[in-house]
Amino acid sequence: MDNLLKTPLYELHKMQGARIIDFAGWALPVQFSGIIEEHLMVRTGAGLFDVSHMGEIVVTGKGAVRLLDYLLANEISSLENGIIRYSHICNPNGGVVDDILVYRLGIEEFLLVVNASNIGKDLSWIKSYAYGDVEVEDVSGTTAQLAVQGPFAEGVIQKLISDKIAGMKYYSFQRDVHIGRHRCILSRTGYTGEDGFEIYCSQDEASDLWNLLMDAGEEYNLRPAGLGARDTLRFEACLPLYGHELSEDITPLEAGLGRFVKMDKRDFIGRAALKKQAEEGLKRRLAGLEMMDRGIPRTEYGVFHKGSPVGFVTTGSYCPALQKNLALAIIDINSSEIGQVVEVDIRGRKLEAKVVDTPFYRRSVKT
């Protein structure tokens, strides 16, 4: 692990008995008590994640809106202060350079949260298009990010801050929130399919903040959770993972994320290719699969229909909350109707699966 990047919580994770793995060049906890246990804990209670490996890039200046509206498929000019928008950075062919979150901090100030494996690539891409009165700064090296996720996440956070957060909308955030003695950005966001919050602070404050959250969450049975559960949780909720459901070769339209692509914008990188794809009709799409035969589909396993190849699995797993073996797969449009029976090649055996609706899991929303 000596040659890997480490978050400021690395030593704390080791003390807590985490199993550490290499993830995109980072030494990160894959599990603490066990992936299935942590998965179910987040679905029914609350889990605490260290996601400090994620990247943060700040874009400021009078040219910031113009730049981001050109770089991103979603619309940025209409984004209000204190609101977050999910978007894709696309290449000229319509493929995805990265999928990111955009926080509007001010009229001319934005925070971009990018995938850990893409920090360098994204930074170079953004800077290559930046001109005029705009500044681009990578603040990943000084920023830590923690996530409290689950039905009891609100209760945990509320114990630590004075302002009421019950009315805080999903995909909104507050700046300068004091948690203990630490001033943070608090957003109602997450990557698990549950209610939750993500907290941004300086790296030297991360350990103390982690301990504050664990103490506050004791009555809610808050427990640390690792990347293993984070992945099964996001998969169960059918949230895309870059490099799997999205890539330089898989467009947002093929991934079923067309609602985040604003074709009525004047222009953005990839617009022409995506417009053509939409007008000509998709030849393949992301579909959900439920195994009918016994077997667990995995990434890159082939998908067949009547013996002919029709696609490949992007992510597959046993889903603890649903107790099913499921997969997301890019498959030919003619084989993607709900109820269609296909086969997944699992270690040389073609096992039957059926196309099912997505998302697999949808949380109950309080009214």
CSV table of C-alpha atoms in Angstrom, one decimal:
chain,number,residue,atom,x,y,z
A,1,MET,CA,0.0,0.0,0.0
A,2,ASP,CA,3.0,2.3,0.3
A,3,ASN,CA,2.8,3.4,-3.4
A,4,LEU,CA,-0.9,4.2,-3.3
A,5,LEU,CA,-2.7,7.5,-2.6
A,6,LYS,CA,-4.3,7.7,0.8
A,7,THR,CA,-7.2,9.7,2.2
A,8,PRO,CA,-6.7,11.5,5.5
A,9,LEU,CA,-8.7,8.7,7.2
A,10,TYR,CA,-6.4,5.9,6.1
A,11,GLU,CA,-4.9,5.3,9.5
A,12,LEU,CA,-8.3,5.5,11.2
A,13,HIS,CA,-9.7,2.9,8.8
A,14,LYS,CA,-6.9,0.5,9.6
A,15,MET,CA,-7.5,1.0,13.4
A,16,GLN,CA,-11.2,0.2,12.8
A,17,GLY,CA,-10.3,-3.1,11.1
A,18,ALA,CA,-11.1,-2.2,7.5
A,19,ARG,CA,-10.0,-4.4,4.7
A,20,ILE,CA,-8.0,-2.0,2.4
A,21,ILE,CA,-7.7,-2.5,-1.3
A,22,ASP,CA,-6.2,-0.7,-4.3
A,23,PHE,CA,-9.0,1.3,-6.0
A,24,ALA,CA,-7.9,3.4,-9.0
A,25,GLY,CA,-4.5,4.0,-7.3
A,26,TRP,CA,-6.0,4.7,-3.9
A,27,ALA,CA,-5.8,2.6,-0.7
A,28,LEU,CA,-9.4,2.5,0.3
A,29,PRO,CA,-11.6,0.5,2.6
A,30,VAL,CA,-13.6,-2.1,0.7
A,31,GLN,CA,-15.4,-3.3,3.9
A,32,PHE,CA,-15.4,-3.1,7.6
A,33,SER,CA,-17.9,-5.7,9.0
A,34,GLY,CA,-18.9,-7.2,5.6
A,35,ILE,CA,-20.3,-6.0,2.4
A,36,ILE,CA,-23.8,-7.5,2.8
A,37,GLU,CA,-24.1,-6.4,6.4
A,38,GLU,CA,-23.0,-2.8,5.5
A,39,HIS,CA,-25.4,-2.8,2.5
A,40,LEU,CA,-28.4,-3.8,4.6
A,41,MET,CA,-27.4,-1.4,7.3
A,42,VAL,CA,-27.6,1.6,4.9
A,43,ARG,CA,-30.9,0.4,3.5
A,44,THR,CA,-32.5,0.2,7.0
A,45,GLY,CA,-30.4,2.6,9.2
A,46,ALA,CA,-27.3,4.6,8.5
A,47,GLY,CA,-23.8,4.2,7.2
A,48,LEU,CA,-20.8,6.4,7.1
A,49,PHE,CA,-18.5,6.4,4.0
A,50,ASP,CA,-15.1,8.0,3.4
A,51,VAL,CA,-15.3,9.3,-0.2
A,52,SER,CA,-12.3,11.6,0.0
A,53,HIS,CA,-10.8,10.1,-3.1
A,54,MET,CA,-13.3,11.9,-5.2
A,55,GLY,CA,-12.0,15.0,-7.1
A,56,GLU,CA,-13.0,18.6,-6.6
A,57,ILE,CA,-12.4,21.3,-9.2
A,58,VAL,CA,-13.4,25.0,-8.7
A,59,VAL,CA,-14.3,27.1,-11.7
A,60,THR,CA,-14.7,30.8,-11.3
A,61,GLY,CA,-14.8,34.0,-13.2
A,62,LYS,CA,-17.1,35.9,-15.7
A,63,GLY,CA,-16.5,33.2,-18.3
A,64,ALA,CA,-17.4,30.3,-15.9
A,65,VAL,CA,-21.0,29.9,-17.0
A,66,ARG,CA,-20.2,30.1,-20.7
A,67,LEU,CA,-17.4,27.5,-20.3
A,68,LEU,CA,-19.5,25.0,-18.4
A,69,ASP,CA,-22.5,25.3,-20.6
A,70,TYR,CA,-20.2,24.4,-23.6
A,71,LEU,CA,-18.4,21.6,-21.7
A,72,LEU,CA,-21.5,20.0,-20.2
A,73,ALA,CA,-24.6,18.3,-21.8
A,74,ASN,CA,-26.9,19.6,-19.0
A,75,GLU,CA,-27.8,23.3,-18.7
A,76,ILE,CA,-25.7,25.3,-16.3
A,77,SER,CA,-26.9,28.9,-16.9
A,78,SER,CA,-30.2,28.2,-15.2
A,79,LEU,CA,-28.7,26.6,-12.2
A,80,GLU,CA,-29.5,28.5,-9.0
A,81,ASN,CA,-27.1,29.2,-6.1
A,82,GLY,CA,-27.3,26.4,-3.6
A,83,ILE,CA,-28.5,23.8,-6.1
A,84,ILE,CA,-26.6,20.9,-7.6
A,85,ARG,CA,-26.9,19.5,-11.1
A,86,TYR,CA,-25.8,16.1,-12.5
A,87,SER,CA,-24.2,16.3,-15.9
A,88,HIS,CA,-21.9,14.7,-18.4
A,89,ILE,CA,-18.7,15.9,-20.0
A,90,CYS,CA,-19.0,14.5,-23.5
A,91,ASN,CA,-16.5,14.1,-26.3
A,92,PRO,CA,-17.3,15.1,-29.9
A,93,ASN,CA,-18.6,11.6,-30.6
A,94,GLY,CA,-21.1,11.9,-27.8
A,95,GLY,CA,-19.3,9.5,-25.5
A,96,VAL,CA,-18.7,10.4,-21.9
A,97,VAL,CA,-15.4,11.9,-20.6
A,98,ASP,CA,-16.9,11.8,-17.1
A,99,ASP,CA,-20.1,12.2,-15.2
A,100,ILE,CA,-20.0,14.9,-12.5
A,101,LEU,CA,-21.9,17.0,-10.0
A,102,VAL,CA,-22.0,20.8,-10.4
A,103,TYR,CA,-22.5,22.9,-7.3
A,104,ARG,CA,-23.3,26.6,-7.9
A,105,LEU,CA,-21.5,28.4,-5.1
A,106,GLY,CA,-22.2,31.9,-6.5
A,107,ILE,CA,-23.0,33.9,-9.6
A,108,GLU,CA,-19.5,33.2,-11.1
A,109,GLU,CA,-18.3,30.3,-8.8
A,110,PHE,CA,-18.8,26.6,-9.3
A,111,LEU,CA,-17.6,23.4,-7.6
A,112,LEU,CA,-17.3,20.3,-9.8
A,113,VAL,CA,-17.2,16.9,-8.1
A,114,VAL,CA,-15.5,14.4,-10.5
A,115,ASN,CA,-14.6,10.7,-10.4
A,116,ALA,CA,-11.3,9.9,-8.7
A,117,SER,CA,-9.9,8.1,-11.6
A,118,ASN,CA,-10.6,11.0,-13.9
A,119,ILE,CA,-9.3,14.0,-11.9
A,120,GLY,CA,-6.2,14.5,-14.1
A,121,LYS,CA,-8.1,13.9,-17.4
A,122,ASP,CA,-11.0,16.2,-16.4
A,123,LEU,CA,-8.7,19.0,-15.3
A,124,SER,CA,-6.8,18.9,-18.6
A,125,TRP,CA,-10.0,18.7,-20.6
A,126,ILE,CA,-11.6,21.7,-18.8
A,127,LYS,CA,-8.4,23.8,-19.0
A,128,SER,CA,-8.0,23.1,-22.7
A,129,TYR,CA,-11.3,24.9,-23.3
A,130,ALA,CA,-11.0,27.6,-20.7
A,131,TYR,CA,-10.2,31.1,-22.1
A,132,GLY,CA,-10.9,34.7,-21.2
A,133,ASP,CA,-12.0,35.6,-17.7
A,134,VAL,CA,-12.1,32.1,-16.1
A,135,GLU,CA,-10.0,30.3,-13.5
A,136,VAL,CA,-9.8,26.5,-13.0
A,137,GLU,CA,-8.4,25.2,-9.8
A,138,ASP,CA,-8.0,21.6,-8.6
A,139,VAL,CA,-8.7,21.5,-4.8
A,140,SER,CA,-8.8,17.7,-4.5
A,141,GLY,CA,-5.6,17.7,-2.6
A,142,THR,CA,-6.9,19.8,0.2
A,143,THR,CA,-10.5,18.6,0.3
A,144,ALA,CA,-12.1,15.6,2.2
A,145,GLN,CA,-15.5,14.2,1.6
A,146,LEU,CA,-17.7,12.1,4.0
A,147,ALA,CA,-21.1,10.7,3.3
A,148,VAL,CA,-23.8,9.7,5.7
A,149,GLN,CA,-26.4,7.6,4.0
A,150,GLY,CA,-29.6,5.8,5.0
A,151,PRO,CA,-33.1,6.5,6.4
A,152,PHE,CA,-31.6,7.8,9.7
A,153,ALA,CA,-29.0,10.1,8.0
A,154,GLU,CA,-31.0,13.2,8.7
A,155,GLY,CA,-31.2,12.4,12.4
A,156,VAL,CA,-27.4,11.9,12.6
A,157,ILE,CA,-26.6,15.2,10.9
A,158,GLN,CA,-29.3,17.1,12.8
A,159,LYS,CA,-27.7,16.3,16.1
A,160,LEU,CA,-24.6,18.2,15.1
A,161,ILE,CA,-26.0,21.4,13.6
A,162,SER,CA,-28.4,24.0,14.9
A,163,ASP,CA,-30.3,24.8,11.7
A,164,LYS,CA,-33.2,22.6,10.8
A,165,ILE,CA,-32.5,20.4,7.8
A,166,ALA,CA,-35.8,18.6,7.5
A,167,GLY,CA,-36.8,20.9,4.7
A,168,MET,CA,-33.5,20.7,2.8
A,169,LYS,CA,-34.3,19.4,-0.7
A,170,TYR,CA,-32.5,16.6,-2.5
A,171,TYR,CA,-29.7,18.0,-4.7
A,172,SER,CA,-29.4,21.2,-2.7
A,173,PHE,CA,-26.5,22.3,-0.4
A,174,GLN,CA,-25.6,24.8,2.3
A,175,ARG,CA,-22.2,26.6,2.6
A,176,ASP,CA,-20.5,27.5,5.8
A,177,VAL,CA,-22.4,24.9,7.9
A,178,HIS,CA,-20.7,24.4,11.3
A,179,ILE,CA,-20.4,20.8,12.4
A,180,GLY,CA,-18.6,20.9,15.7
A,181,ARG,CA,-15.9,23.5,15.2
A,182,HIS,CA,-15.6,22.7,11.5
A,183,ARG,CA,-17.0,24.9,8.7
A,184,CYS,CA,-18.2,22.6,5.9
A,185,ILE,CA,-20.3,22.4,2.7
A,186,LEU,CA,-23.3,20.1,3.5
A,187,SER,CA,-25.3,18.7,0.5
A,188,ARG,CA,-28.3,16.4,0.4
A,189,THR,CA,-26.9,14.0,-2.1
A,190,GLY,CA,-25.6,10.4,-2.2
A,191,TYR,CA,-24.7,7.4,-4.3
A,192,THR,CA,-26.7,4.7,-2.6
A,193,GLY,CA,-30.4,5.1,-3.6
A,194,GLU,CA,-31.2,6.3,0.0
A,195,ASP,CA,-31.6,9.6,1.6
A,196,GLY,CA,-28.3,11.0,2.7
A,197,PHE,CA,-25.8,13.8,3.0
A,198,GLU,CA,-22.3,14.5,1.8
A,199,ILE,CA,-20.0,16.8,3.7
A,200,TYR,CA,-17.0,18.6,2.3
A,201,CYS,CA,-14.3,19.8,4.7
A,202,SER,CA,-10.5,20.4,4.7
A,203,GLN,CA,-8.4,17.3,4.9
A,204,ASP,CA,-6.9,18.1,8.3
A,205,GLU,CA,-10.5,18.2,9.7
A,206,ALA,CA,-11.6,14.9,8.3
A,207,SER,CA,-10.6,12.6,11.2
A,208,ASP,CA,-12.2,14.8,13.9
A,209,LEU,CA,-15.4,15.1,11.7
A,210,TRP,CA,-15.5,11.3,11.2
A,211,ASN,CA,-15.4,10.8,15.0
A,212,LEU,CA,-18.0,13.5,15.6
A,213,LEU,CA,-20.4,11.8,13.2
A,214,MET,CA,-19.8,8.3,14.7
A,215,ASP,CA,-20.5,9.7,18.2
A,216,ALA,CA,-23.7,11.5,17.0
A,217,GLY,CA,-24.9,8.4,15.2
A,218,GLU,CA,-24.5,6.0,18.1
A,219,GLU,CA,-28.2,6.1,19.0
A,220,TYR,CA,-29.0,5.4,15.3
A,221,ASN,CA,-26.5,2.5,15.2
A,222,LEU,CA,-24.4,4.4,12.6
A,223,ARG,CA,-21.6,2.2,11.3
A,224,PRO,CA,-18.7,2.7,8.9
A,225,ALA,CA,-19.2,1.3,5.4
A,226,GLY,CA,-16.8,0.6,2.6
A,227,LEU,CA,-16.6,0.8,-1.2
A,228,GLY,CA,-18.0,-2.7,-1.6
A,229,ALA,CA,-21.4,-1.8,-0.1
A,230,ARG,CA,-21.3,1.6,-1.9
A,231,ASP,CA,-21.0,-0.3,-5.2
A,232,THR,CA,-23.8,-2.8,-4.5
A,233,LEU,CA,-26.0,0.0,-3.2
A,234,ARG,CA,-25.6,2.2,-6.2
A,235,PHE,CA,-26.0,-0.8,-8.5
A,236,GLU,CA,-29.2,-1.9,-6.8
A,237,ALA,CA,-30.6,1.6,-7.3
A,238,CYS,CA,-29.2,1.6,-11.0
A,239,LEU,CA,-27.0,4.6,-10.5
A,240,PRO,CA,-24.3,4.6,-13.3
A,241,LEU,CA,-20.6,4.0,-12.6
A,242,TYR,CA,-18.1,5.6,-14.9
A,243,GLY,CA,-16.2,3.0,-16.9
A,244,HIS,CA,-19.2,0.6,-16.6
A,245,GLU,CA,-22.5,2.1,-17.5
A,246,LEU,CA,-20.9,5.2,-19.0
A,247,SER,CA,-17.6,5.5,-21.0
A,248,GLU,CA,-16.0,7.2,-23.9
A,249,ASP,CA,-17.9,4.6,-26.0
A,250,ILE,CA,-21.2,4.6,-24.2
A,251,THR,CA,-23.3,7.8,-24.6
A,252,PRO,CA,-25.8,9.2,-22.1
A,253,LEU,CA,-28.6,8.4,-24.4
A,254,GLU,CA,-27.6,4.7,-24.6
A,255,ALA,CA,-27.3,4.7,-20.8
A,256,GLY,CA,-30.9,5.9,-20.4
A,257,LEU,CA,-29.8,9.3,-19.1
A,258,GLY,CA,-31.2,11.5,-21.9
A,259,ARG,CA,-33.1,13.7,-19.4
A,260,PHE,CA,-29.7,15.1,-18.5
A,261,VAL,CA,-28.9,16.1,-22.1
A,262,LYS,CA,-30.3,19.4,-23.1
A,263,MET,CA,-30.5,19.4,-26.9
A,264,ASP,CA,-32.2,22.8,-26.9
A,265,LYS,CA,-29.0,24.5,-25.7
A,266,ARG,CA,-27.3,26.5,-28.4
A,267,ASP,CA,-24.2,24.2,-28.4
A,268,PHE,CA,-22.1,21.9,-26.3
A,269,ILE,CA,-19.4,19.3,-27.0
A,270,GLY,CA,-21.0,16.2,-28.4
A,271,ARG,CA,-24.4,17.8,-29.2
A,272,ALA,CA,-24.2,17.1,-33.0
A,273,ALA,CA,-23.4,13.4,-32.4
A,274,LEU,CA,-26.0,13.0,-29.7
A,275,LYS,CA,-28.7,14.8,-31.8
A,276,LYS,CA,-27.9,12.4,-34.7
A,277,GLN,CA,-28.1,9.4,-32.5
A,278,ALA,CA,-31.5,10.5,-31.1
A,279,GLU,CA,-32.9,11.2,-34.6
A,280,GLU,CA,-31.7,8.0,-36.1
A,281,GLY,CA,-32.8,5.9,-33.1
A,282,LEU,CA,-30.8,4.0,-30.6
A,283,LYS,CA,-29.2,0.7,-31.8
A,284,ARG,CA,-28.5,-0.4,-28.3
A,285,ARG,CA,-29.4,0.6,-24.7
A,286,LEU,CA,-28.7,-0.1,-21.1
A,287,ALA,CA,-31.2,-2.7,-19.8
A,288,GLY,CA,-31.8,-4.5,-16.5
A,289,LEU,CA,-31.5,-8.2,-16.3
A,290,GLU,CA,-32.7,-10.7,-13.7
A,291,MET,CA,-31.2,-14.1,-13.7
A,292,MET,CA,-33.6,-17.0,-14.1
A,293,ASP,CA,-31.0,-19.7,-13.9
A,294,ARG,CA,-28.7,-19.8,-10.9
A,295,GLY,CA,-25.6,-17.7,-11.5
A,296,ILE,CA,-24.1,-14.3,-10.8
A,297,PRO,CA,-23.4,-12.1,-13.9
A,298,ARG,CA,-20.2,-10.0,-13.8
A,299,THR,CA,-18.8,-7.1,-15.7
A,300,GLU,CA,-18.0,-7.8,-19.4
A,301,TYR,CA,-19.8,-11.2,-19.5
A,302,GLY,CA,-21.4,-11.6,-22.9
A,303,VAL,CA,-25.2,-11.4,-23.4
A,304,PHE,CA,-26.8,-13.6,-26.1
A,305,HIS,CA,-30.2,-14.1,-27.7
A,306,LYS,CA,-30.9,-17.4,-29.4
A,307,GLY,CA,-27.2,-18.1,-29.5
A,308,SER,CA,-26.2,-14.8,-31.1
A,309,PRO,CA,-24.2,-12.1,-29.2
A,310,VAL,CA,-26.4,-9.0,-28.5
A,311,GLY,CA,-24.4,-7.2,-25.8
A,312,PHE,CA,-22.4,-7.3,-22.6
A,313,VAL,CA,-22.9,-6.9,-18.8
A,314,THR,CA,-21.7,-3.5,-17.5
A,315,THR,CA,-22.3,-4.4,-13.8
A,316,GLY,CA,-23.7,-7.6,-12.2
A,317,SER,CA,-24.1,-8.7,-8.6
A,318,TYR,CA,-26.2,-10.4,-6.0
A,319,CYS,CA,-28.4,-7.7,-4.6
A,320,PRO,CA,-28.7,-8.1,-0.8
A,321,ALA,CA,-31.9,-6.1,-0.2
A,322,LEU,CA,-33.7,-7.8,-3.1
A,323,GLN,CA,-32.1,-11.2,-2.8
A,324,LYS,CA,-31.8,-11.6,-6.5
A,325,ASN,CA,-28.9,-11.9,-9.0
A,326,LEU,CA,-29.2,-8.9,-11.3
A,327,ALA,CA,-27.3,-7.1,-14.0
A,328,LEU,CA,-27.1,-4.0,-16.0
A,329,ALA,CA,-26.2,-4.6,-19.6
A,330,ILE,CA,-25.7,-2.8,-22.9
A,331,ILE,CA,-27.8,-4.8,-25.4
A,332,ASP,CA,-29.2,-4.5,-28.9
A,333,ILE,CA,-32.4,-2.5,-28.9
A,334,ASN,CA,-34.3,-5.4,-30.6
A,335,SER,CA,-33.5,-7.7,-27.6
A,336,SER,CA,-34.2,-5.2,-24.9
A,337,GLU,CA,-38.0,-5.3,-24.5
A,338,ILE,CA,-39.2,-6.0,-20.9
A,339,GLY,CA,-39.8,-9.7,-20.5
A,340,GLN,CA,-37.4,-10.7,-23.3
A,341,VAL,CA,-35.4,-13.8,-22.4
A,342,VAL,CA,-31.7,-13.7,-23.1
A,343,GLU,CA,-28.7,-15.7,-22.0
A,344,VAL,CA,-25.6,-14.6,-20.1
A,345,ASP,CA,-22.4,-16.4,-20.6
A,346,ILE,CA,-21.2,-17.2,-17.1
A,347,ARG,CA,-17.9,-19.0,-17.2
A,348,GLY,CA,-18.7,-20.9,-20.4
A,349,ARG,CA,-22.3,-21.6,-19.5
A,350,LYS,CA,-25.2,-19.7,-21.2
A,351,LEU,CA,-27.7,-19.1,-18.4
A,352,GLU,CA,-31.1,-17.6,-18.9
A,353,ALA,CA,-32.1,-14.1,-17.7
A,354,LYS,CA,-35.0,-11.9,-18.5
A,355,VAL,CA,-35.1,-8.2,-19.2
A,356,VAL,CA,-36.7,-6.3,-16.3
A,357,ASP,CA,-37.6,-2.7,-15.6
A,358,THR,CA,-35.2,-0.4,-13.8
A,359,PRO,CA,-34.3,0.8,-11.2
A,360,PHE,CA,-34.2,-2.5,-9.4
A,361,TYR,CA,-34.6,-0.7,-6.0
A,362,ARG,CA,-36.5,2.5,-5.3
A,363,ARG,CA,-36.6,3.8,-1.7
A,364,SER,CA,-39.8,4.8,0.0
A,365,VAL,CA,-40.1,8.5,0.2
A,366,LYS,CA,-41.5,10.1,3.3
A,367,THR,CA,-44.6,12.3,2.7
